[in-house]
Coordinates of N, CA, C and O in Angstrom, one line a residue:
M1492 N 31.4 7.5 -77.1 CA 32.0 8.6 -76.5 C 32.6 9.8 -75.9 O 33.4 8.9 -76.5
S1493 N 32.5 10.7 -75.8 CA 33.4 11.7 -75.6 C 33.9 12.0 -74.7 O 33.4 11.2 -73.7
G1494 N 35.1 12.1 -74.6 CA 36.2 12.3 -72.9 C 35.2 13.2 -72.0 O 35.7 12.7 -71.2
R1495 N 34.7 14.6 -72.4 CA 33.3 15.3 -72.1 C 32.8 14.6 -71.3 O 32.3 14.1 -69.6
S1496 N 32.1 13.8 -72.1 CA 30.3 12.4 -71.7 C 31.3 11.3 -70.1 O 30.8 10.9 -69.7
C1497 N 32.3 11.0 -70.9 CA 32.6 9.4 -69.6 C 33.4 10.3 -69.1 O 33.1 9.8 -67.9
K1498 N 34.0 11.4 -68.4 CA 34.0 11.8 -67.5 C 33.1 12.1 -66.3 O 32.7 12.7 -65.1
K1499 N 31.8 13.2 -67.8 CA 30.6 13.4 -66.7 C 29.8 11.8 -66.0 O 29.6 12.5 -64.9
K1500 N 29.5 11.4 -66.6 CA 29.3 9.7 -66.1 C 30.0 8.8 -65.1 O 29.7 9.0 -64.5
R1501 N 31.4 9.8 -65.7 CA 32.4 8.7 -64.0 C 32.2 9.5 -62.6 O 32.5 8.9 -62.2
R1502 N 32.3 11.1 -63.2 CA 31.7 12.3 -61.7 C 30.9 11.8 -61.3 O 30.2 11.5 -59.7
E1503 N 29.2 11.6 -62.2 CA 28.2 11.2 -61.5 C 27.5 9.5 -61.2 O 27.4 9.4 -59.9
A1504 N 29.1 8.5 -61.5 CA 29.5 7.3 -60.9 C 29.6 6.9 -59.4 O 28.8 6.9 -58.5
I1505 N 30.3 8.3 -59.4 CA 31.3 8.4 -58.3 C 30.4 8.9 -57.2 O 29.8 9.2 -55.7
A1506 N 29.9 10.1 -58.0 CA 28.9 10.9 -56.7 C 27.6 10.1 -56.2 O 27.2 10.0 -55.4
A1507 N 27.0 9.2 -57.2 CA 25.9 7.9 -56.8 C 26.8 7.1 -55.5 O 26.1 7.0 -54.7
A1508 N 28.3 6.6 -55.8 CA 28.3 5.3 -55.2 C 29.1 6.1 -53.2 O 28.4 6.1 -52.6
T1509 N 29.0 7.9 -54.0 CA 29.5 8.3 -52.9 C 28.5 8.0 -52.1 O 28.0 8.3 -51.1
T1510 N 27.0 8.9 -53.0 CA 25.6 9.5 -52.0 C 25.3 7.6 -50.8 O 24.5 7.2 -50.1
L1511 N 25.3 6.6 -52.1 CA 25.7 5.1 -51.2 C 26.3 5.1 -50.9 O 25.4 4.3 -49.4
T1512 N 27.4 4.8 -50.0 CA 27.7 5.0 -49.0 C 27.9 5.5 -47.9 O 27.4 5.0 -47.0
E1513 N 27.4 6.2 -48.1 CA 26.7 7.8 -46.7 C 25.6 7.4 -45.8 O 25.4 7.5 -45.5
A1514 N 24.7 6.7 -48.1 CA 23.5 6.7 -47.4 C 23.5 5.1 -46.2 O 22.9 4.6 -45.1
L1515 N 24.5 3.4 -46.8 CA 25.3 2.9 -46.4 C 25.3 3.0 -44.9 O 25.2 2.1 -43.9
V1516 N 26.2 4.2 -44.4 CA 26.3 4.1 -43.4 C 25.7 5.0 -42.3 O 25.4 4.6 -41.1
D1517 N 25.1 5.9 -42.6 CA 23.9 6.0 -41.9 C 22.9 4.9 -40.8 O 23.0 5.4 -40.1
H1518 N 22.9 4.7 -42.0 CA 21.7 3.3 -41.8 C 22.4 2.9 -41.1 O 21.8 2.2 -39.4
L1519 N 23.8 2.5 -41.0 CA 24.6 1.4 -40.3 C 24.7 2.3 -38.3 O 24.7 1.7 -37.8
N1520 N 24.8 3.0 -38.8 CA 25.3 4.4 -37.4 C 23.9 4.5 -36.6 O 24.0 4.4 -36.1
V1521 N 22.2 3.9 -37.2 CA 21.7 4.2 -36.2 C 21.5 2.4 -35.9 O 21.1 2.8 -34.3
G1522 N 21.5 2.5 -36.4 CA 21.3 0.3 -36.2 C 22.6 0.6 -35.0 O 21.9 -0.1 -34.1
V1523 N 23.2 0.8 -35.2 CA 24.5 0.4 -34.1 C 24.4 1.6 -32.3 O 24.1 0.9 -31.4
A1524 N 23.7 2.5 -33.1 CA 23.5 3.9 -32.5 C 22.5 2.9 -31.3 O 21.9 2.7 -29.9
Q1525 N 21.3 2.3 -32.3 CA 20.2 1.4 -31.2 C 20.5 0.7 -30.5 O 20.2 0.3 -29.4
A1526 N 21.4 -0.1 -31.1 CA 22.2 -1.8 -29.9 C 23.0 -0.9 -28.7 O 22.8 -1.6 -27.8
Y1527 N 23.4 0.4 -29.0 CA 24.2 0.9 -28.1 C 23.5 1.7 -26.9 O 23.5 1.5 -25.5
V1528 N 22.3 1.9 -27.0 CA 21.2 2.5 -26.0 C 20.6 1.1 -25.9 O 20.0 1.2 -24.6
N1529 N 20.3 -0.3 -26.1 CA 19.7 -1.2 -25.9 C 20.4 -2.1 -24.7 O 20.1 -2.3 -24.1
Q1530 N 22.1 -1.7 -25.3 CA 22.9 -2.1 -24.0 C 22.8 -1.5 -22.9 O 23.1 -2.0 -21.9
R1531 N 22.9 -0.2 -23.2 CA 22.9 0.5 -21.7 C 21.2 -0.3 -20.7 O 21.4 0.1 -19.5
K1532 N 20.3 0.2 -22.0 CA 19.2 -0.2 -20.5 C 19.3 -1.8 -20.1 O 18.7 -1.9 -19.5
L1533 N 19.8 -2.9 -21.1 CA 20.0 -3.7 -20.6 C 21.0 -4.0 -19.9 O 20.3 -4.4 -18.4
D1534 N 21.9 -2.9 -19.7 CA 23.4 -3.1 -18.4 C 21.8 -2.0 -17.1 O 22.6 -2.2 -16.4
H1535 N 21.8 -1.2 -17.1 CA 20.7 -0.5 -15.7 C 19.6 -1.6 -16.1 O 19.9 -2.0 -14.4
E1536 N 18.8 -2.5 -16.3 CA 18.2 -3.7 -16.1 C 19.1 -4.6 -15.0 O 18.6 -4.9 -13.6
V1537 N 20.6 -5.0 -15.5 CA 21.0 -6.0 -15.4 C 21.1 -5.9 -13.2 O 21.3 -6.5 -12.4
K1538 N 21.6 -4.1 -14.0 CA 22.0 -3.7 -11.3 C 20.7 -3.5 -11.3 O 21.3 -4.1 -9.8
T1539 N 19.7 -2.9 -11.6 CA 18.6 -3.2 -11.2 C 17.9 -4.8 -10.7 O 17.6 -4.8 -9.3
L1540 N 18.3 -5.9 -11.4 CA 18.1 -7.3 -11.0 C 19.2 -7.2 -9.8 O 18.5 -7.7 -9.0
Q1541 N 20.3 -7.2 -10.1 CA 21.0 -7.6 -9.3 C 20.5 -6.8 -7.0 O 21.4 -7.7 -7.1
I1542 N 20.5 -6.0 -8.1 CA 19.9 -5.4 -6.5 C 19.0 -5.9 -5.3 O 18.8 -6.2 -4.4
Q1543 N 17.6 -6.1 -6.1 CA 16.5 -6.7 -6.0 C 16.8 -8.2 -5.6 O 16.0 -8.2 -4.8
A1544 N 18.2 -9.0 -6.4 CA 17.6 -10.0 -5.7 C 19.3 -10.1 -4.8 O 18.5 -11.2 -3.8
A1545 N 19.2 -9.4 -4.4 CA 20.6 -9.0 -3.1 C 19.3 -8.5 -2.5 O 19.2 -9.3 -0.6
Q1546 N 18.9 -7.6 -2.1 CA 17.6 -7.4 -1.2 C 16.9 -9.0 -0.8 O 16.6 -8.6 0.2
F1547 N 16.0 -9.3 -1.9 CA 15.2 -10.4 -1.5 C 16.0 -11.0 -1.0 O 15.4 -12.4 0.1
A1548 N 17.3 -11.8 -1.5 CA 18.4 -13.0 -0.1 C 18.6 -12.3 0.8 O 18.3 -13.6 2.1
K1549 N 18.2 -11.6 1.3 CA 18.5 -10.4 2.8 C 16.5 -10.4 3.3 O 17.2 -11.3 4.6
Q1550 N 16.4 -10.3 2.9 CA 15.2 -11.2 3.4 C 14.5 -12.1 3.6 O 13.4 -12.7 4.5
T1551 N 14.6 -12.9 2.6 CA 14.9 -14.6 3.1 C 15.6 -14.6 3.9 O 14.9 -15.2 4.4
T1552 N 17.0 -14.3 4.0 CA 17.6 -15.1 5.1 C 16.5 -14.6 6.9 O 16.9 -15.1 7.4
Q1553 N 16.5 -13.2 6.5 CA 15.1 -12.6 8.2 C 14.4 -14.2 8.4 O 13.8 -13.5 9.1
W1554 N 13.5 -13.7 7.4 CA 12.4 -15.0 7.4 C 13.0 -15.9 6.9 O 12.2 -17.0 8.5
I1555 N 14.2 -16.9 7.4 CA 14.2 -18.4 8.1 C 15.0 -18.1 9.4 O 14.5 -19.3 10.1
G1556 N 15.4 -16.9 9.6 CA 15.5 -16.6 10.9 C 14.3 -16.9 11.8 O 14.5 -17.2 12.8
L1557 N 13.8 -16.2 11.1 CA 11.8 -16.3 11.9 C 11.9 -16.9 12.5 O 11.0 -17.3 13.6
V1558 N 11.7 -18.0 11.0 CA 10.6 -19.3 11.2 C 11.9 -20.3 12.2 O 10.7 -21.0 12.9
E1559 N 12.8 -20.3 12.0 CA 13.9 -20.7 13.4 C 13.5 -20.4 14.4 O 13.4 -21.0 15.5
N1560 N 13.4 -18.6 15.1 CA 12.9 -18.4 16.0 C 11.7 -19.5 16.8 O 11.8 -19.7 17.7
F1561 N 10.4 -19.7 15.8 CA 9.2 -19.4 15.7 C 9.1 -21.5 16.2 O 8.9 -21.3 16.7
N1562 N 10.2 -22.1 15.1 CA 9.7 -23.5 15.5 C 10.7 -24.0 16.9 O 10.1 -24.3 17.6
Q1563 N 11.9 -23.2 17.1 CA 12.4 -22.8 18.8 C 11.0 -22.6 20.1 O 11.6 -23.5 20.7
A1564 N 10.7 -22.0 19.6 CA 9.2 -21.7 20.9 C 8.2 -22.7 20.8 O 8.2 -22.7 21.8
L1565 N 8.4 -22.7 19.7 CA 6.9 -24.0 20.1 C 7.8 -25.1 20.2 O 7.5 -25.9 21.2
K1566 N 8.9 -25.4 19.9 CA 9.9 -26.9 21.6 C 9.6 -26.6 22.2 O 9.4 -27.3 23.1
E1567 N 9.6 -24.5 22.6 CA 10.0 -25.0 24.3 C 8.3 -25.0 24.9 O 8.1 -25.3 25.8
I1568 N 7.7 -24.9 24.1 CA 5.8 -25.2 24.5 C 6.1 -26.3 24.6 O 4.9 -26.9 25.3
G1569 N 6.0 -26.6 23.6 CA 5.8 -28.3 24.0 C 6.5 -28.5 25.0 O 6.2 -29.7 26.1
D1570 N 8.4 -28.6 25.5 CA 8.6 -29.1 26.4 C 8.4 -28.1 27.7 O 8.2 -29.4 29.0
V1571 N 8.0 -27.6 27.7 CA 6.8 -26.8 28.7 C 6.1 -27.5 29.4 O 5.4 -28.4 30.0
E1572 N 5.3 -27.8 28.2 CA 4.3 -28.5 28.5 C 3.8 -29.6 28.2 O 3.2 -30.5 29.7
N1573 N 5.1 -30.5 28.9 CA 5.7 -32.3 28.6 C 6.0 -32.8 29.8 O 5.3 -32.6 30.9
W1574 N 6.9 -31.0 30.4 CA 6.7 -31.0 32.1 C 5.4 -30.9 32.9 O 5.9 -30.9 33.9
A1575 N 4.9 -29.4 32.4 CA 2.8 -29.2 33.2 C 2.5 -30.8 32.8 O 2.1 -31.4 34.3
R1576 N 2.6 -31.8 32.1 CA 2.4 -33.2 32.4 C 2.6 -33.6 33.3 O 2.5 -34.2 34.1
S1577 N 3.4 -34.4 33.6 CA 4.6 -34.6 34.5 C 4.2 -34.2 35.6 O 4.1 -34.9 37.0
I1578 N 3.8 -33.2 36.0 CA 3.7 -32.5 37.1 C 2.5 -32.6 37.2 O 2.8 -33.0 38.6
E1579 N 1.4 -33.0 36.6 CA 0.2 -32.7 37.3 C 0.3 -34.2 37.9 O -0.4 -34.2 38.2
K1580 N 0.8 -35.2 36.7 CA 1.2 -36.3 36.9 C 1.5 -36.6 38.6 O 0.4 -37.7 39.5
D1581 N 2.0 -36.0 39.2 CA 3.2 -36.5 39.9 C 2.3 -36.0 41.5 O 1.7 -36.2 42.3
M1582 N 1.7 -34.9 41.0 CA 0.7 -34.2 41.9 C -0.3 -35.0 42.3 O -1.2 -35.3 43.2
R1583 N -1.0 -35.9 41.1 CA -2.3 -37.2 41.0 C -1.6 -38.6 41.9 O -2.7 -38.7 42.5
I1584 N 0.1 -38.3 41.6 CA 0.0 -39.8 42.7 C 0.2 -38.9 44.1 O -0.4 -39.5 44.9
I1585 N 0.9 -37.9 44.4 CA 0.6 -37.5 45.7 C -0.9 -37.7 47.2 O -0.7 -37.2 47.2
A1586 N -1.6 -36.6 45.4 CA -2.9 -36.3 45.9 C -3.9 -37.8 46.6 O -4.6 -37.8 47.8
T1587 N -3.7 -38.6 45.7 CA -3.9 -40.1 45.8 C -3.1 -40.5 47.1 O -4.0 -41.4 48.0
A1588 N -1.7 -40.2 47.1 CA -1.2 -41.5 48.3 C -1.7 -40.3 49.8 O -2.1 -41.0 50.8
L1589 N -1.6 -38.8 49.5 CA -2.2 -38.3 51.3 C -4.2 -38.6 51.1 O -4.9 -38.5 52.4
E1590 N -4.5 -38.9 49.9 CA -6.7 -39.4 50.6 C -6.0 -40.5 51.3 O -6.4 -41.0 52.4
Y1591 N -5.3 -41.1 50.6 CA -5.4 -43.4 51.6 C -4.7 -42.6 52.6 O -5.1 -43.3 53.3
M1592 N -3.7 -41.6 53.0 CA -3.5 -41.8 54.1 C -4.3 -40.9 54.7 O -4.6 -41.8 56.3
Y1593 N -5.0 -40.0 54.8 CA -6.3 -39.6 55.6 C -7.1 -40.8 55.6 O -7.7 -40.2 57.3
K1594 N -7.8 -41.5 55.0 CA -8.7 -42.2 55.1 C -8.1 -43.2 55.9 O -8.9 -43.4 56.5
G1595 N -7.1 -43.4 55.8 CA -6.6 -44.4 56.9 C -6.7 -43.8 58.6 O -6.7 -44.8 59.5
Q1596 N -6.0 -42.7 58.6 CA -6.4 -42.4 59.4 C -7.4 -41.6 60.4 O -7.8 -41.5 62.0
L1597 N -8.8 -41.7 59.8 CA -10.4 -41.5 59.7 C -10.4 -42.8 60.8 O -11.4 -42.9 61.4
Q1598 N -10.0 -44.0 59.8 CA -11.0 -45.1 60.2 C -10.3 -45.5 62.0 O -8.7 -45.6 61.7
P1599 N -11.0 -46.1 62.7 CA -10.5 -46.8 64.2 C -9.8 -48.2 64.1 O -10.3 -48.5 62.8
S1600 N -8.7 -48.1 64.5 CA -7.7 -48.6 64.0 C -7.9 -50.1 65.1 O -8.8 -49.8 66.2
A1601 N -8.2 -51.1 64.8 CA -8.5 -52.4 65.8 C -7.6 -52.4 66.2 O -6.7 -53.6 66.0
S1602 N -7.7 -52.7 67.4 CA -6.7 -53.1 68.7 C -7.1 -53.5 69.6 O -7.7 -53.4 70.0

């Protein structure tokens, strides 16, 4: 091989290595760029999910409050119903007592 031929081959090898390196770097850059885009999308999705989770937690707290208020109202209705039954029972006892007294007054006394 002559010196020129060797230099030419060397330049060709360097050019080929440079082309290969540039192609590899370009390929890696595309991958890195895609990873960056994916990471940004994931970050956005995470933020959106956090906001939605906070809203759901707030709404759930409101629902729990409504259910607790409803349960309290049902207990109060039950208390009123028990009170009404007690009053009704007392009224029946009074009505029966008054009826006996009335019937007793209508009967002639044996004197």
